[in-house]
Amino acid sequence: MDQKPQPIVQVENLVIGYGDEVILKDISFHIDEGEIFVILGGSGCGKTTLMKHMIGLHRPLSGKILLEGEDLVTADDKKRQLLLNRMGVMYQGGALFGSMTLLENVRLPLEEFTTLPLSAMNLVARQKLKQVGLEPYAHLLPSELSGGMKKRAAIARAMALDPRIIFLDEPSAGLDPITSAELDRLILSLARPFHITFVMVSHELPSIFAIADRVIMLDKQTKTIIAEGSPLELKTHSQNPWVHRFFHREIAASNPS
Amino acid sequence: MTKDSIIVTGSWIGQETLSLVLQGPLTGQTAGVAWKQAGVFMRRKRPQLLIIDASKLASFDEAGVSILADLCRQQRAGDREWKVEGLPPDCQRLLSQYDPHEKPTPPAIRPKFLLPEEIGRVTVHLWEDMKEQIVFMGKLTAALGLVILHPSRLRTKDMLSVMETAGANALPIIALIGFLLGLILAFQAAIPMRTFGAEIFVANLVSLSLLRELGPLITAIILTARTGSAFAAELGTMKVNEEIDALTTMGLDPVRFLVVTRVLGAVMVTPLLTIFANLFGLIGAGVVMLSLGFPLVTYVQQVLMSVHLGDLMGGLFKAFAFGIMVSAVGCQRGLQTQNGASAVGASTTRSVVSGIVWIVIADGLFSVLFYSLGI
């Protein structure tokens, strides 16, 4: 009998914004363990803001975000650290530390949160770089890498502590189709065998159809979720005109151009 | 007419109709000339009907066509008629993109400057900034305490790197400024002293001024300009590149990870740099004394008689305090950086301004304190 996957992330009645300005409201969804989950939406709809709240960088105005049943905002320091160590984040530009080589970047979480000797840390860091195909470039500084390589290196760093969930902010943005496809394949090769949950912010349709198990779609006008399901379901069955236009790359009828 | 210039000829037909003929290229380069020439014909009076003959246009682009669109819009705004004749089809397509009914966007209304409001705004801003600085100092103290309790958590390699850039690399400029300061001070002091035949006391004046006041002060100001600003720019860039967010989501406290290493590194080198500033200042003054005909041994004896260990230690204590302030404020301004490249520049400026303000305030407080304690 198939076991029902457990939700690793639960978002309940979330309202987020800055000051008095509400960016998203009535946001409720869950993410199952091992899923590749995509937060989708047009430019400026609050996708990245939602992700930044999910990883604990900002406090929501109201509602809850539970990671493995724990709220990052209210958790005590010890529990918060434990939760943070179980997740990895890849930022849009990679956010690699410019003064460190790739190896040092990937080794950093191991230095800070494990008691491994240096030789073992180097071994683990090299293995992570190997998984993303960057082992030969371990000695290079981030400034010496291309955009795609930086993103792969950032994934390697995010995986350093063997997290259960990895958040990716627009992994395909600014990449050519081949590099983007390579990145998709990398995510799939990590998600399935290692059973890592991936949460991605994206609006790259080819990438979404290639890897996403489930997506939610945010809307800038209503400031809430307007669709949820697999990419194919949304493309073929969604009654929402905005979702239909998004998936079929259609422009609005009222658009003068 | 050259092939690159445009000519606009106009003729009034009766009292109410103006006909403008455009001849030559109507492009971004010629549009300004066309606009001025058309304006000459409409200076006295606006026509009820404006006829633009574009059949002699040699070429056009979108910027050039915008002139036609604007003439039509002006006619429309005054409830007057217009007609464009002989327009090439492509030019017509470009012109049709402009809506003649569109009203010009009114200029943004700038809020009126009210002095009490501005004073209030600045006061609130300063108050908020002060609170943030106090909170930051609290976080820094806690992080420093943690590192003292667990020295293994200090990133020694990073700290040594800071000591090299903020200390060893700053030595040439410190030496140069110190030397010139001593030299200038001695020269300036020698002039009035000569009147009284008391040139030998230049050594007393310069050595006391340098050790107690000017050595630490000049070192701190150089540190602000050189190191505090570098800290602000470095941390600001890291903020813009989301590297600070990356640290936070790894569970690493940016204050412990980035600020403690920088503050400790800078604090350790500031007294050393001050010693060098003092030394080179005394050498500078020594050069002046030699040029005034005093033997070196007399100058050295005079310096040793006039200054005490307490003067040196008082100055070094000040330098230590300045080092903490300058490096901490530089890091804080860096961490406060908003989005965008210009925000990094703004943070750097703020770090230098805040650093100098703090140095001046602290120096004033130290002067009162040392006077009260009789140091």
XYZ file of C-alpha atoms in Angstrom:
632
model
C 0.000 0.000 0.000
C 1.319 3.440 -0.941
C 1.981 5.682 2.024
C 0.467 9.146 1.794
C 3.312 11.713 1.756
C 3.503 13.976 4.767
C 3.414 17.746 4.261
C 6.827 19.222 4.955
C 5.553 22.788 4.646
C 2.162 24.070 5.701
C 1.065 27.626 5.063
C -2.100 28.689 6.856
C -4.104 31.879 6.265
C -0.982 33.845 5.538
C -1.035 37.590 5.043
C 2.257 39.172 4.056
C 3.360 42.685 3.250
C 5.542 45.549 4.345
C 4.192 48.060 6.863
C 0.571 48.756 5.995
C 0.879 47.473 2.450
C -0.559 43.974 1.975
C 1.144 42.070 -0.832
C -0.568 38.691 -0.488
C -3.520 37.571 1.637
C -5.498 34.401 2.433
C -2.587 32.219 1.373
C -3.014 28.577 2.400
C -1.282 25.582 0.840
C 0.903 22.646 1.737
C 3.963 21.048 0.201
C 4.464 17.290 0.444
C 7.787 15.686 1.174
C 9.818 14.898 -1.945
C 7.720 17.179 -4.146
C 9.030 19.702 -6.652
C 6.709 22.559 -5.909
C 6.620 25.769 -7.908
C 5.321 29.165 -6.878
C 4.183 30.732 -10.095
C 2.903 34.109 -11.130
C 3.480 37.198 -13.183
C 6.163 39.771 -12.492
C 5.683 41.671 -9.238
C 2.953 39.396 -7.829
C 4.925 38.586 -4.663
C 6.466 35.184 -5.460
C 9.912 36.002 -4.078
C 8.384 37.864 -1.132
C 6.368 34.748 -0.264
C 9.505 32.624 -0.464
C 11.446 35.056 1.736
C 8.702 34.712 4.342
C 8.811 30.919 4.045
C 12.554 30.859 4.776
C 12.109 33.114 7.788
C 13.703 36.310 6.467
C 10.542 38.334 7.094
C 7.714 38.115 9.609
C 4.225 37.661 8.155
C 1.527 40.206 9.046
C -0.648 37.276 10.154
C -1.014 33.543 9.611
C 1.477 30.716 9.970
C 4.220 29.032 7.988
C 5.100 25.630 9.426
C 8.270 23.836 8.392
C 8.105 20.233 9.582
C 5.317 21.354 11.906
C 7.367 24.162 13.484
C 6.934 27.888 13.014
C 10.288 29.497 12.134
C 9.149 32.851 13.505
C 8.140 31.669 16.958
C 10.615 28.777 17.376
C 13.289 29.195 20.050
C 16.895 29.688 18.927
C 17.870 26.029 19.170
C 14.859 24.775 17.235
C 15.199 27.571 14.690
C 18.814 26.611 14.045
C 17.786 22.984 13.616
C 15.131 23.969 11.101
C 17.528 26.234 9.208
C 20.062 23.415 8.987
C 17.417 21.212 7.417
C 16.799 23.660 4.622
C 18.940 25.160 1.890
C 18.349 28.283 -0.144
C 19.546 29.261 -3.586
C 19.137 32.969 -4.250
C 18.507 34.418 -7.672
C 22.083 35.623 -8.216
C 23.623 32.730 -6.300
C 24.638 34.905 -3.306
C 27.989 33.127 -3.095
C 30.512 34.803 -0.814
C 32.801 36.728 -3.125
C 35.924 36.464 -0.994
C 35.742 32.654 -0.812
C 36.488 30.025 -3.444
C 33.727 27.613 -4.479
C 35.136 24.968 -2.170
C 35.190 27.394 0.765
C 31.640 28.515 -0.008
C 30.337 24.947 0.083
C 32.495 24.094 3.107
C 31.255 27.057 5.151
C 28.052 25.441 6.547
C 30.093 22.337 7.420
C 32.683 24.454 9.265
C 29.989 26.217 11.250
C 27.617 23.376 12.065
C 29.616 20.138 12.099
C 32.608 18.859 14.031
C 34.198 17.223 10.990
C 37.977 17.571 10.537
C 39.069 19.829 7.682
C 40.033 16.924 5.410
C 36.569 15.374 5.757
C 34.883 18.739 5.194
C 36.867 19.182 1.995
C 35.849 15.706 0.899
C 32.143 16.430 1.478
C 32.351 19.847 -0.198
C 34.089 18.354 -3.237
C 31.437 15.633 -3.421
C 28.675 18.271 -3.428
C 30.471 20.197 -6.168
C 30.824 16.959 -8.111
C 27.065 16.390 -7.895
C 26.485 19.729 -9.608
C 29.340 19.204 -12.074
C 31.656 21.875 -10.681
C 34.341 19.839 -8.954
C 37.077 20.920 -11.417
C 36.307 24.569 -10.600
C 36.487 24.200 -6.807
C 39.457 26.571 -6.535
C 37.805 29.430 -8.468
C 36.234 32.549 -6.996
C 32.545 33.270 -7.765
C 33.591 36.257 -9.911
C 35.344 33.821 -12.265
C 32.165 31.828 -12.961
C 29.289 32.189 -15.441
C 25.712 32.829 -14.243
C 24.685 29.178 -14.649
C 27.764 27.943 -12.789
C 27.072 30.343 -9.927
C 23.563 28.948 -9.596
C 24.800 25.364 -9.613
C 27.433 26.272 -7.014
C 24.719 27.870 -4.904
C 22.737 24.612 -5.088
C 25.851 22.715 -3.971
C 26.192 25.059 -0.993
C 22.498 24.714 -0.212
C 22.986 20.919 -0.135
C 26.055 21.014 2.100
C 24.224 19.916 5.253
C 22.002 17.401 3.406
C 18.817 19.424 3.832
C 15.350 17.967 3.486
C 14.066 20.968 1.596
C 15.722 23.375 -0.826
C 14.249 26.731 -1.844
C 15.222 28.116 -5.239
C 14.539 31.685 -6.290
C 14.098 31.849 -10.075
C 16.770 29.265 -10.916
C 16.328 29.630 -14.693
C 16.254 33.431 -14.797
C 18.856 34.848 -17.146
C 20.056 31.460 -18.392
C 20.115 30.240 -21.973
C 17.721 27.326 -22.782
C 20.479 24.701 -22.728
C 21.902 25.787 -19.373
C 18.359 26.099 -18.046
C 17.570 22.534 -19.160
C 20.805 21.311 -17.537
C 19.734 22.964 -14.300
C 16.304 21.297 -14.531
C 17.979 17.934 -15.005
C 20.224 18.628 -12.030
C 17.218 19.418 -9.827
C 15.472 16.220 -10.922
C 18.623 14.164 -10.331
C 18.807 15.503 -6.786
C 15.119 15.475 -5.931
C 14.238 11.897 -6.845
C 17.141 9.772 -5.519
C 17.802 11.888 -2.418
C 14.119 12.551 -1.734
C 14.763 16.272 -1.315
C 11.777 18.607 -1.489
C 12.310 21.521 -3.854
C 10.334 24.753 -3.614
C 10.918 26.966 -6.615
C 9.881 30.461 -7.516
C 9.667 30.694 -11.273
C 7.757 31.850 -14.308
C 9.735 29.886 -16.882
C 7.109 27.627 -18.454
C 9.436 25.073 -20.134
C 11.245 24.560 -16.853
C 7.982 24.225 -14.922
C 6.585 21.613 -17.311
C 9.875 19.714 -17.212
C 10.169 19.293 -13.467
C 7.244 20.568 -11.383
C 4.949 18.125 -9.593
C 2.590 20.810 -8.397
C 2.278 24.562 -8.723
C 0.369 27.374 -7.126
C -0.326 30.493 -9.088
C -0.379 33.915 -7.445
C -2.291 36.869 -8.810
C -1.242 40.486 -8.440
C -4.798 41.860 -8.726
C -6.553 39.658 -6.153
C -3.322 39.252 -4.090
C -4.062 35.593 -3.523
C -3.717 32.086 -4.971
C -5.841 31.707 -8.083
C -4.906 28.173 -9.116
C -3.289 25.059 -7.685
C -2.474 21.725 -9.303
C -0.065 20.077 -11.702
C 1.187 22.258 -14.580
C -0.716 20.108 -17.094
C -3.972 20.350 -15.111
C -3.683 24.090 -14.957
C -2.891 24.388 -18.637
C -5.718 22.168 -19.819
C -8.470 22.543 -17.225
C -8.171 25.910 -15.554
C -11.248 28.079 -16.015
C -9.448 31.173 -14.808
C -8.794 33.432 -17.817
C -5.507 34.766 -16.396
C -4.207 31.225 -15.783
C -5.283 30.239 -19.291
C -3.512 33.234 -20.805
C -0.388 32.597 -18.726
C -0.047 28.965 -19.782
C -0.904 29.653 -23.426
C 1.283 32.772 -23.535
C -1.636 34.893 -24.737
C -1.831 38.637 -24.332
C -4.973 40.288 -22.969
C -7.683 41.098 -25.548
C -7.815 44.699 -24.363
C -4.108 45.167 -24.887
C -3.783 47.775 -27.691
C -0.648 46.214 -29.123
C 19.487 73.261 -47.567
C 21.804 70.317 -47.014
C 20.481 66.799 -47.203
C 20.684 66.537 -43.400
C 18.637 69.619 -42.549
C 14.927 70.297 -42.525
C 13.071 73.402 -43.676
C 9.616 74.311 -42.470
C 7.825 76.905 -44.560
C 4.521 78.343 -43.446
C 1.843 80.444 -45.022
C -1.361 81.844 -43.592
C -4.467 81.263 -45.695
C -6.812 83.948 -44.552
C -6.883 84.756 -40.838
C -7.585 81.311 -39.436
C -5.662 78.684 -41.432
C -1.939 78.003 -41.342
C -0.246 75.681 -43.800
C 3.156 74.246 -42.837
C 5.292 72.429 -45.432
C 8.016 70.119 -44.104
C 10.915 69.520 -46.437
C 13.878 67.219 -45.674
C 14.466 64.553 -43.040
C 12.262 64.575 -39.928
C 14.366 62.688 -37.391
C 15.494 62.943 -33.809
C 18.391 65.153 -34.985
C 16.249 67.607 -37.023
C 13.055 67.562 -34.938
C 14.226 70.370 -32.661
C 14.880 72.675 -35.636
C 11.494 71.789 -37.178
C 9.797 72.495 -33.866
C 11.427 75.937 -33.564
C 10.650 76.864 -37.193
C 6.998 75.801 -36.820
C 6.792 77.816 -33.610
C 7.861 80.994 -35.429
C 4.702 80.861 -37.589
C 2.435 80.247 -34.606
C 4.051 82.767 -32.303
C 1.560 85.554 -32.894
C -1.547 83.462 -33.044
C -2.718 79.874 -33.048
C -4.521 78.851 -36.232
C -8.072 77.495 -36.117
C -7.008 74.998 -38.780
C -3.437 73.694 -39.045
C -2.535 71.907 -42.290
C 0.756 70.022 -42.239
C 2.082 69.019 -45.656
C 4.438 66.074 -45.138
C 4.675 65.026 -48.793
C 8.230 66.401 -49.121
C 9.644 64.510 -46.139
C 12.845 62.771 -47.182
C 12.939 60.423 -44.205
C 11.555 60.167 -40.712
C 11.847 58.284 -37.455
C 9.719 57.918 -34.333
C 11.328 60.840 -32.491
C 10.721 63.084 -35.530
C 7.091 61.998 -35.891
C 6.484 62.862 -32.243
C 6.762 66.556 -33.295
C 3.785 66.110 -35.622
C 1.890 64.305 -32.870
C 2.602 67.114 -30.428
C 1.464 69.818 -32.891
C -1.798 67.882 -33.411
C -2.237 67.448 -29.646
C -1.829 71.176 -29.074
C -4.477 71.917 -31.693
C -6.789 69.414 -30.055
C -6.172 70.894 -26.587
C -7.367 74.304 -27.842
C -10.420 72.794 -29.590
C -8.877 73.645 -32.947
C -8.668 71.582 -36.135
C -5.664 69.978 -37.823
C -4.949 68.024 -40.956
C -1.802 66.111 -41.973
C -1.448 65.624 -45.719
C 0.871 63.586 -47.899
C 2.136 61.462 -45.055
C 3.972 58.272 -46.177
C 2.085 55.129 -44.976
C 4.856 54.071 -42.563
C 4.927 57.561 -41.105
C 1.120 57.462 -40.785
C 1.421 54.188 -38.840
C 3.891 55.769 -36.448
C 1.727 58.860 -36.021
C -1.376 56.760 -35.315
C 0.370 55.309 -32.240
C 0.053 58.684 -30.572
C -3.342 59.468 -29.154
C -4.206 63.104 -30.029
C -6.853 63.105 -27.280
C -4.305 62.302 -24.614
C -3.854 65.115 -22.165
C -0.307 65.986 -21.181
C 0.712 64.548 -17.828
C 0.630 67.331 -15.267
C 3.988 67.884 -13.577
C 4.369 66.095 -10.257
C 3.382 68.358 -7.376
C 6.290 68.622 -4.997
C 5.232 68.781 -1.368
C 5.547 72.299 -0.021
C 8.609 72.851 2.135
C 7.558 73.587 5.682
C 10.365 74.250 8.145
C 8.635 72.840 11.280
C 7.653 69.709 9.334
C 11.198 69.266 8.062
C 12.667 69.756 11.554
C 10.210 67.160 12.874
C 11.061 64.699 10.118
C 14.816 65.064 10.662
C 14.392 64.739 14.439
C 12.365 61.533 14.114
C 14.900 60.182 11.630
C 17.795 60.970 13.982
C 15.952 59.438 16.919
C 15.229 56.234 14.962
C 18.835 56.123 13.796
C 20.073 56.567 17.353
C 17.864 53.690 18.519
C 19.165 51.476 15.712
C 22.750 52.293 16.681
C 22.070 51.401 20.310
C 20.442 48.094 19.272
C 23.382 47.361 16.983
C 25.902 48.110 19.759
C 23.957 45.720 21.998
C 24.083 42.972 19.371
C 27.789 43.617 18.799
C 28.533 43.446 22.530
C 26.617 40.151 22.798
C 28.463 38.730 19.790
C 31.830 39.900 21.182
C 30.958 38.297 24.519
C 30.153 35.040 22.728
C 33.483 35.101 20.924
C 35.358 35.810 24.177
C 33.597 32.849 25.827
C 34.144 30.607 22.787
C 37.296 31.855 21.017
C 37.089 28.978 18.543
C 34.010 30.637 17.022
C 36.074 33.620 15.921
C 36.992 33.489 12.220
C 40.674 34.182 12.867
C 41.659 34.050 9.189
C 39.143 36.778 8.316
C 40.312 38.875 11.268
C 43.964 38.625 10.223
C 42.984 39.655 6.714
C 41.216 42.737 8.150
C 44.288 43.521 10.267
C 46.430 43.425 7.156
C 44.179 45.686 5.052
C 43.189 48.084 7.849
C 46.572 48.068 9.593
C 49.646 47.099 7.580
C 48.336 48.546 4.316
C 47.388 51.827 6.039
C 50.903 52.355 7.408
C 52.313 54.402 4.486
C 49.477 56.969 4.584
C 49.577 57.125 8.391
C 53.333 57.681 8.280
C 53.052 60.390 5.629
C 50.224 62.297 7.324
C 51.891 61.914 10.745
C 55.219 63.214 9.422
C 53.620 66.210 7.674
C 51.456 66.977 10.695
C 54.499 67.062 13.006
C 56.433 69.141 10.490
C 53.659 71.721 9.963
C 52.853 71.920 13.664
C 56.496 72.519 14.530
C 56.903 75.204 11.855
C 53.710 77.005 12.890
C 54.705 76.859 16.558
C 58.280 78.006 15.896
C 57.180 81.395 14.506
C 55.546 82.815 17.691
C 57.987 80.944 19.933
C 60.939 82.692 18.240
C 59.540 86.059 19.403
C 60.143 84.945 22.977
C 63.338 83.027 22.266
C 61.577 79.854 23.326
C 61.993 77.747 20.185
C 63.177 74.776 22.205
C 59.677 74.505 23.677
C 58.328 73.625 20.232
C 59.386 70.085 21.123
C 57.172 70.162 24.233
C 54.203 71.553 22.341
C 54.401 69.141 19.414
C 55.063 66.022 21.439
C 52.250 66.692 23.912
C 49.781 67.619 21.161
C 50.637 64.546 19.134
C 50.632 61.970 21.895
C 47.560 63.213 23.737
C 45.374 64.466 20.930
C 46.442 64.688 17.319
C 48.005 61.235 16.883
C 44.850 59.309 17.906
C 42.591 61.822 16.129
C 44.365 61.741 12.787
C 44.619 57.938 12.931
C 40.892 57.666 13.636
C 40.006 60.027 10.788
C 42.176 58.077 8.342
C 40.639 54.862 9.642
C 37.146 56.262 9.018
C 37.954 57.343 5.499
C 39.886 54.242 4.598
C 38.544 51.325 6.613
C 35.095 52.388 7.873
C 34.014 53.269 4.351
C 35.471 50.019 3.006
C 33.503 48.030 5.610
C 30.301 49.871 4.670
C 30.831 49.307 0.940
C 31.778 45.651 1.406
C 28.837 44.786 3.657
C 26.509 46.954 1.576
C 27.430 45.050 -1.574
C 26.926 41.781 0.275
C 23.475 43.014 1.319
C 22.558 43.968 -2.244
C 23.822 40.589 -3.524
C 21.682 38.753 -0.922
C 24.818 37.328 0.727
C 23.635 38.626 4.116
C 20.283 36.876 3.543
C 22.192 33.720 2.635
C 24.080 33.890 5.946
C 20.841 34.448 7.873
C 19.100 31.486 6.250
C 22.113 29.333 7.042
C 21.575 30.297 10.677
C 24.755 32.376 10.843
C 24.428 35.697 12.630
C 25.839 38.404 10.290
C 26.994 40.418 13.314
C 29.056 37.541 14.696
C 30.186 36.323 11.300
C 31.024 39.616 9.592
C 31.074 42.455 12.102
C 32.998 40.910 15.026
C 35.964 39.951 12.827
C 36.114 43.437 11.314
C 35.714 45.310 14.598
C 38.297 43.172 16.413
C 40.737 43.430 13.507
C 40.395 47.217 13.288
C 40.500 47.738 17.069
C 43.743 45.809 17.391
C 45.545 47.820 14.737
C 44.283 51.316 15.678
C 46.588 51.787 18.731
C 49.511 50.421 16.701
C 48.788 52.840 13.878
C 48.532 55.636 16.446
C 52.015 54.779 17.749
C 53.331 55.069 14.203
C 51.459 58.362 13.645
C 53.046 59.703 16.862
C 56.493 58.455 15.912
C 56.433 59.930 12.408
C 54.939 63.181 13.772
C 57.868 63.453 16.180
C 60.290 62.743 13.341
C 58.644 65.547 11.322
C 58.998 67.947 14.233
C 62.577 66.747 14.716
C 63.426 67.740 11.151
C 62.180 71.276 11.881
C 64.117 71.430 15.148
C 67.303 70.366 13.358
C 66.718 73.038 10.747
C 66.372 75.582 13.557
C 69.873 74.624 14.695
C 69.116 72.407 17.693
C 71.130 69.198 17.954
C 69.121 65.952 17.810
C 70.042 64.974 21.341
C 68.646 68.254 22.724
C 65.358 67.707 20.890
C 65.066 64.111 22.122
C 65.889 65.140 25.680
C 63.291 67.910 25.543
C 60.624 65.458 24.253
C 61.452 62.889 26.942
C 61.241 65.549 29.640
C 57.910 66.915 28.483
C 55.861 63.753 27.926
C 55.032 60.968 30.334
C 53.827 57.439 29.894
C 50.344 58.584 30.958
C 50.150 60.921 27.954
C 50.981 58.102 25.576
C 48.635 55.612 27.253
C 45.780 58.156 27.377
C 46.155 58.705 23.644
C 46.286 54.991 22.926
C 43.169 54.427 25.019
C 41.399 57.051 22.946
C 42.619 55.388 19.760
C 41.251 52.071 21.005
C 37.823 53.634 21.606
C 37.881 55.423 18.242
C 38.740 52.118 16.555
C 35.645 50.442 18.004
C 33.378 53.339 16.986
C 34.685 53.755 13.462
C 34.674 50.072 12.554
C 31.305 49.370 14.208
C 29.592 52.319 12.579
C 31.067 51.365 9.178
C 29.708 47.821 9.515
C 26.326 49.053 10.751
C 25.905 51.432 7.818
C 26.807 48.580 5.483
C 24.190 46.280 6.999
C 21.575 49.066 6.735
C 22.049 49.301 2.945
C 18.862 49.339 0.908
C 18.544 47.964 -2.627
C 20.569 49.154 -5.589
C 24.099 50.241 -6.394
C 23.458 53.855 -5.340
C 22.449 52.577 -1.879
C 25.987 51.223 -1.403
C 27.382 54.681 -2.167
C 24.918 56.251 0.263
C 25.936 53.794 3.005
C 29.608 54.546 2.437
C 28.980 58.285 2.746
C 26.897 57.772 5.881
C 29.604 55.613 7.432
C 32.237 58.341 6.978
C 29.954 61.121 8.222
C 28.765 59.092 11.234
C 32.323 57.969 11.996
C 33.654 61.523 12.082
C 30.696 62.734 14.183
C 31.282 59.928 16.687
C 35.017 60.665 16.842
C 34.392 64.344 17.567
C 31.757 63.600 20.228
C 33.941 60.967 21.887
C 37.023 63.194 21.769
C 35.086 65.963 23.518
C 33.935 63.521 26.196
C 37.480 62.181 26.665
C 38.825 65.716 27.052
C 36.341 66.434 29.861
C 37.007 63.034 31.445
C 40.811 63.359 31.331
C 40.611 66.908 32.700
C 38.389 65.750 35.584
C 40.719 62.851 36.364
C 43.771 65.070 36.104
C 45.364 62.883 33.437
